[in-house]
Structure formats: structure tokens, C-alpha cells
Coordinates of C-alpha atoms in Angstrom, one line a residue:
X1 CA 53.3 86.4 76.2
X2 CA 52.9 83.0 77.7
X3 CA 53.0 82.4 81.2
X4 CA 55.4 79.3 83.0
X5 CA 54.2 76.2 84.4
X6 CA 54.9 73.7 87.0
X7 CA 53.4 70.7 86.6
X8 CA 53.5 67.7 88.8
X9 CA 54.0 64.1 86.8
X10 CA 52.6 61.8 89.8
X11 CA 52.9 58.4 88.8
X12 CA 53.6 57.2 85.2
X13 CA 49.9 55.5 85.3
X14 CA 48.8 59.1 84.8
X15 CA 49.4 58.7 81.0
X16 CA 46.9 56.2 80.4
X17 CA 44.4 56.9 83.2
X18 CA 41.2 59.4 83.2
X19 CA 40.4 61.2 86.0
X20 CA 40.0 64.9 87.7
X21 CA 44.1 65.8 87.2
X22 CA 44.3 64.5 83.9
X23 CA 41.4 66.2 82.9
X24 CA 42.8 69.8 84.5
X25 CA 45.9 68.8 82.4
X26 CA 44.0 68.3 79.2
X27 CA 42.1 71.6 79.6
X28 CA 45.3 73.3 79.9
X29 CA 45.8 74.6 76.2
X30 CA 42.6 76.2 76.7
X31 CA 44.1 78.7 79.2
X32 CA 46.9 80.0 77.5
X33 CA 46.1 83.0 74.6
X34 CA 47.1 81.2 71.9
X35 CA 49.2 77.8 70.8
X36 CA 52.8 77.7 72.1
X37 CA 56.0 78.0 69.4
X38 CA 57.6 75.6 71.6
X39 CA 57.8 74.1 74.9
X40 CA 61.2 74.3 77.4
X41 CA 60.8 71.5 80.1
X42 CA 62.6 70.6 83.3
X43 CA 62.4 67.2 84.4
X44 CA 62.9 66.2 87.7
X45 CA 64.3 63.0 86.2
X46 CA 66.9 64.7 84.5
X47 CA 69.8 65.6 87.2
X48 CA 72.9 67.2 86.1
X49 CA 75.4 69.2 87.6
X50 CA 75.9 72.2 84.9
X51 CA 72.9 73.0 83.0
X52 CA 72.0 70.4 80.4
X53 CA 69.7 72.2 77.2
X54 CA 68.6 69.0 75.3
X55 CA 67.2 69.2 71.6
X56 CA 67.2 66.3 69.2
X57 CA 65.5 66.2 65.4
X58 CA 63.0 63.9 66.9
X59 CA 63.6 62.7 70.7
X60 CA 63.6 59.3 71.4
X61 CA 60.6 58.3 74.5
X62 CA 62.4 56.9 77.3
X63 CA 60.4 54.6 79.5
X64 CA 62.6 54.8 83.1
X65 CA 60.0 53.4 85.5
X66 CA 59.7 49.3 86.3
X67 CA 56.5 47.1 87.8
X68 CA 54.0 48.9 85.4
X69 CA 51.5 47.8 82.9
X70 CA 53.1 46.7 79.4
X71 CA 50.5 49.3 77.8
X72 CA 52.8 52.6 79.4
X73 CA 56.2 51.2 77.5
X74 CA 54.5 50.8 74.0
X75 CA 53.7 54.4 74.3
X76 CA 55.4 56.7 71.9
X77 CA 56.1 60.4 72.0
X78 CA 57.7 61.6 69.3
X79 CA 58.0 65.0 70.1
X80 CA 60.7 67.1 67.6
X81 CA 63.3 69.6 68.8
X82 CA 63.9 73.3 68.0
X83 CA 67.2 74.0 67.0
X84 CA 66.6 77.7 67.3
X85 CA 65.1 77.9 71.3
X86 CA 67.6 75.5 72.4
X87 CA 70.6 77.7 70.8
X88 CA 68.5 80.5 72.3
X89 CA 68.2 79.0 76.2
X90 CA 72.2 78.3 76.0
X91 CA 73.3 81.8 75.2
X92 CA 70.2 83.3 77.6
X93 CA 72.3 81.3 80.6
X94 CA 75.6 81.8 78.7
X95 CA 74.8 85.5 79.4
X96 CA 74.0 85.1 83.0
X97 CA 77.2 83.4 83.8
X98 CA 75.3 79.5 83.9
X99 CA 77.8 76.9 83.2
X100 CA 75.6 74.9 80.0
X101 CA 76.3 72.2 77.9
X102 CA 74.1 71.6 74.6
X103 CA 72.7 68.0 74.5
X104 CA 72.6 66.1 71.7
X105 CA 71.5 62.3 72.8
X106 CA 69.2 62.4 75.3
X107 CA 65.3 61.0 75.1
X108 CA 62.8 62.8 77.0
X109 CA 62.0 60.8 80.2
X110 CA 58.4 60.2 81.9
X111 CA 58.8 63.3 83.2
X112 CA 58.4 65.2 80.4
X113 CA 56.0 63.0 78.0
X114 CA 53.4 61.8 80.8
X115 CA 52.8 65.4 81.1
X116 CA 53.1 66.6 77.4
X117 CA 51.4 63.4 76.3
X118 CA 47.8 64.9 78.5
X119 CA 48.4 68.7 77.3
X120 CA 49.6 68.6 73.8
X121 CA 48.3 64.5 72.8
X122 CA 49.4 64.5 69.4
X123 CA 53.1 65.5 69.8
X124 CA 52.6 68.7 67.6
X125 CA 54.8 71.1 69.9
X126 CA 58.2 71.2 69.4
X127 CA 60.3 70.5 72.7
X128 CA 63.8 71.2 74.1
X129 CA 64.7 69.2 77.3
X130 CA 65.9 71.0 80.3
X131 CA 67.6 68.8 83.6
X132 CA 67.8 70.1 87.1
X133 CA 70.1 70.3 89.8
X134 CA 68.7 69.4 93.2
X135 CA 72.5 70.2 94.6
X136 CA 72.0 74.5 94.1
X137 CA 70.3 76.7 96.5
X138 CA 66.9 77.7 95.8
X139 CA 68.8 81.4 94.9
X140 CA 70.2 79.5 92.1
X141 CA 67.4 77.4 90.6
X142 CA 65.7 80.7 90.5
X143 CA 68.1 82.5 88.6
X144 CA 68.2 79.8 86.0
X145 CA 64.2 80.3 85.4
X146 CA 64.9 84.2 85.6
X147 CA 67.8 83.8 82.6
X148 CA 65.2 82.0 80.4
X149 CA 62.6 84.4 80.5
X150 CA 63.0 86.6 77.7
X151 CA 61.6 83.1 75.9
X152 CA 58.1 83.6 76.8
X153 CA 58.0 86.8 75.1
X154 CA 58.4 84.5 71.9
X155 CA 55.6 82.5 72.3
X156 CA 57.7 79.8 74.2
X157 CA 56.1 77.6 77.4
X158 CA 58.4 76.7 80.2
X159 CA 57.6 74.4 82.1
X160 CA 58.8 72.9 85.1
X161 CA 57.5 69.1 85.5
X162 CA 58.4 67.6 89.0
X163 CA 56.1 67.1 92.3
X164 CA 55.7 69.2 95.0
X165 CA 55.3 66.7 97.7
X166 CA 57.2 63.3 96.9
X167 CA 58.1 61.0 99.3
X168 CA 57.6 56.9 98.7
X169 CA 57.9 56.7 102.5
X170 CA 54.5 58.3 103.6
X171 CA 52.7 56.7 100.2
X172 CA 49.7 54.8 101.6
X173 CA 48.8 53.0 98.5
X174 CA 45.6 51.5 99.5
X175 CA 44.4 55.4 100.2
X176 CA 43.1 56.0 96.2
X177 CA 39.5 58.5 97.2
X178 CA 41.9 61.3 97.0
X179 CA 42.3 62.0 100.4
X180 CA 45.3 63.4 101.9
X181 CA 46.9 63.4 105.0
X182 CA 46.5 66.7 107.4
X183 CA 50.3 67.4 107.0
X184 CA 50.1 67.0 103.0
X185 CA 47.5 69.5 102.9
X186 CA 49.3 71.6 105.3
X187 CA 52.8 71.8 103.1
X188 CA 50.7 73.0 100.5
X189 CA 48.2 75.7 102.0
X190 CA 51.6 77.1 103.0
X191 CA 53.7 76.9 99.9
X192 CA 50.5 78.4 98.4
X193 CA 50.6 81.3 100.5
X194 CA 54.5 82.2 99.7
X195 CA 54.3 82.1 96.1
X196 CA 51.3 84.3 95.8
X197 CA 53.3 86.2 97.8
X198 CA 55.8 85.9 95.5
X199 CA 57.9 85.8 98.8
X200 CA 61.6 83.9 97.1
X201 CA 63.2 84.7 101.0
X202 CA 60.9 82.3 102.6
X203 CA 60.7 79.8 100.0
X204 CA 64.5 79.5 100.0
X205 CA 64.0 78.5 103.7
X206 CA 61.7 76.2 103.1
X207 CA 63.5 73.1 105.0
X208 CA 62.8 75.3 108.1
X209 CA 60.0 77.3 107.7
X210 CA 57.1 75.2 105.7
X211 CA 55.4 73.1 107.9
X212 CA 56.5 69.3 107.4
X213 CA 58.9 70.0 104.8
X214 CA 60.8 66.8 105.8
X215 CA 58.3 65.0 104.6
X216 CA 57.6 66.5 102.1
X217 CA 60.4 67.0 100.5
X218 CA 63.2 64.2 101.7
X219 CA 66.8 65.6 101.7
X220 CA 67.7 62.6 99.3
X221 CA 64.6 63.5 96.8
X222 CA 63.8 67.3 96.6
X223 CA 64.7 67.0 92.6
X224 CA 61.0 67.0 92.6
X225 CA 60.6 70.0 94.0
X226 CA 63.4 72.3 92.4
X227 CA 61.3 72.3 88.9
X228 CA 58.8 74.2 90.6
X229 CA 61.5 77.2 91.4
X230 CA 62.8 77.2 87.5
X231 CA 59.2 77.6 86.3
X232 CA 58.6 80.5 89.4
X233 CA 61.8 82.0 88.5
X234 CA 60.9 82.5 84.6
X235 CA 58.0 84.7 85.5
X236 CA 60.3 87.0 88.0
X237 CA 58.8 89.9 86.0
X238 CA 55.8 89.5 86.1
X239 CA 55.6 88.0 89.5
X240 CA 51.9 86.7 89.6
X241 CA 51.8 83.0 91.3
X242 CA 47.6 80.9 90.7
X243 CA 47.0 77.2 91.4
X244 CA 45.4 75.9 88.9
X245 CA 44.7 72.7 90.5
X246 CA 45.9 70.2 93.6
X247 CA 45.1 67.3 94.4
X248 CA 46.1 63.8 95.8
X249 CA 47.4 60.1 95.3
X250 CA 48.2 58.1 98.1
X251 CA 47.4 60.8 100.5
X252 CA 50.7 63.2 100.0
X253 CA 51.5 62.4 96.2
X254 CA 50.3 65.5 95.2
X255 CA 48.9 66.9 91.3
X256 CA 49.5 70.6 91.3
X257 CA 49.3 72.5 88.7
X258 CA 51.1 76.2 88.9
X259 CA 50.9 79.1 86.7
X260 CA 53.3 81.9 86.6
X261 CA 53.0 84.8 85.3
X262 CA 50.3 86.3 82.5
X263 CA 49.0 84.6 79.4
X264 CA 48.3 87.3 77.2

């Protein structure tokens, strides 16, 4: 049985940089029982209204970011698709009444293959693609993550790849110790709290009941944050919630790394 993930993708740099987060990213494999069949991703940088299920014979790396170093758009990822899980993950949301549409064309953005490119280096894992929909109610999300699980049983790894707190207008880019700012650390201690509760009520009111949500989590931008409910929402029966790892960039990007349910 593997467990879900949410990971956060932070800036593209993370891909060819070395420090504490991608280290906790590159120690990942060695949580998890044994080697993954294949790994179902949401990207936050993959928005769609009905639920896009992406597989390809061999995806395409899509470098959507500007104003970086010419070293991160000469990276590669060729990461191959499974034919089988992605056929699988339609009819799994076909069954639980998700509109779905099987994709066909798509690369896999910097949201996946930062993150896969840390964990799983040598592109050895097949992958299908999963977008997000920032525009459903966290009810929703959930039940999208809760259609899919049946996958893990298989030896499949979902992951949801987004960031918890993301907001480019409370970035203080001169701030790179790793400190945070009070209310950063504050949105997390309590989103913390509700999902080892496992408590889905209060983190469907988040907007109004997590302390400085609206900055955390801008009404234009929470595609960031909706990967985190897929990946809680695969692991509905199990219904175990550990932080693996947080911390920050430009005190209130934050790295967090969630694990959901039990690797065994």
C-alpha cells in the first residue's frame, strides 16, 4: 500500500539547487516500503475545468517559468506514461460521477518534474498527469482524491504538487536564512493541527477559520493549495495526516512535505 503525497514545488530554482528541502525530497524514496508502479500527479499548474488524466508514451518537459537561469530550460525529464493507471484513474472518477477527459498532448509542467526530478532523478517511474480545479469547493477536490484511491493499493503514488502558502505579494526576496514571517508560521501550525485531525469540516472553511488565510492563500491563486486536498482526500481511508518537512523561502514560500495515509 503506498501512502499520498503533497509536495510543495517552491520556485523552479529548486531543481538545480542543494539544500535542507531538496535534500528531504531526495530521501523521500527511502520512506515508502518499496518502489512505486507509477506515480499520479496534480499540478497546480495544470487548471482545468473537468478533470484532465494526462498520459503520453514519453511526456514532453515543459519549461513555463521566465527570468531564470538558462541551466533550468536545458533540463530534460523524460518521464513515460502508463496506459493502464491512466485508463484506470478515468473510469475510478467515471464511477464517482467526475466529468474526465483523457489527455493525450500535454507535457508535464515545472510542477510536476522540479519535484519528480529530486525524488525519482533518473526518470525511471512512469507518470500520468493530473490538473486541478481551483474553481470546486474543497468538498469536491476531496472527492476527486477519495475516487482515486483504490490506486494505492496497486503500488501507485499520488501526489499532489502545489504550495501551501503562495503569495508573490508577501515574497521578501532579500529574506533567503529561512526565516518566516509570524503569520506564515502561524497558517501552518494550524493547518497542521486540522489534518492530523483529519478534520475536512474545518479545512473546507479555511478562508474563515485559518489564521491569515488571505494571505496565504490569495482568492486569485489558491491552485496552489487545492493539490494538497486531492492528495488528503486519496487517503480518506486511512485517514492518518504527518509532516514530513516545512520550511521557508522568502519568509511565507513555504516547502512542506505531507504524507497521507500508511506506507506498508
Amino acid at each position: 500500500m503506498m501512502p499520498s503525497l503533497f509536495i510543495a514545488h517552491g520556485s523552479p530554482m529548486l531543481a538545480i539547487e542543494d539544500n535542507s528541502y531538496t535534500q528531504a525530497l531526495h530521501n523521500l524514496p527511502n520512506l515508502l516500503v518499496h518502489r512505486p508502479r507509477a506515480i499520479v500527479m496534480f499540478s497546480a499548474h495544470w487548471e482545468a475545468f473537468a478533470q484532465e488524466v494526462g498520459v503520453m508514451e514519453t511526456f514532453p518537459t515543459i519549461h513555463d517559468f521566465g527570468g531564470f537561469p538558462q541551466a533550468l530550460y536545458e533540463i530534460q525529464y523524460p518521464a513515460k506514461g502508463d496506459e493502464e493507471i491512466a485508463q484506470e484513474a478515468v473510469a475510478l472518477l467515471q464511477a464517482a460521477g467526475i466529468p474526465v477527459n483523457l489527455n493525450r498532448s500535454r507535457g508535464l509542467d515545472h510542477g510536476h518534474w522540479v519535484v519528480l526530478r529530486k525524488v525519482y532523478p533518473d526518470a525511471d517511474v512512469p507518470v500520468v498527469a493530473l490538473s486541478v480545479n481551483p474553481n470546486m469547493t474543497v468538498e469536491q477536490q476531496y472527492m476527486i482524491g477519495k475516487a482515486l484511491a483504490p490506486l494505492r493499493a496497486k503500488d501507485v503514488l499520488i501526489i499532489g504538487s502545489g504550495s501551501t502558502i503562495h503569495n508573490f505579494s508577501y515574497l521578501d526576496m532579500r529574506e533567503t536564512s529561512g526565516g518566516a514571517f509570524e503569520w506564515s508560521l502561524q497558517f501552518e501550525e494550524w493547518l497542521k493541527e486540522t489534518l492530523m485531525e483529519w478534520n475536512v469540516t474545518d479545512l473546507a472553511q479555511y478562508r474563515t477559520l485559518a489564521p491569515h488565510a488571505e494571505k496565504a492563500v490569495p482568492a486569485y491563486g489558491s491552485e496552489h493549495f487545492v493539490p494538497l486536498v486531492y492528495a488528503m482526500g486519496a487517503a480518506d481511508d486511512d485517514r492518518i495526516a504527518q509532516r514530513l518537512h516545512m520550511s521557508f523561502r522568502y519568509g511565507s514560500l513555504s516547502h512542506t512535505i505531507w504524507q497521507f495515509g500508511k506506507a506498508e
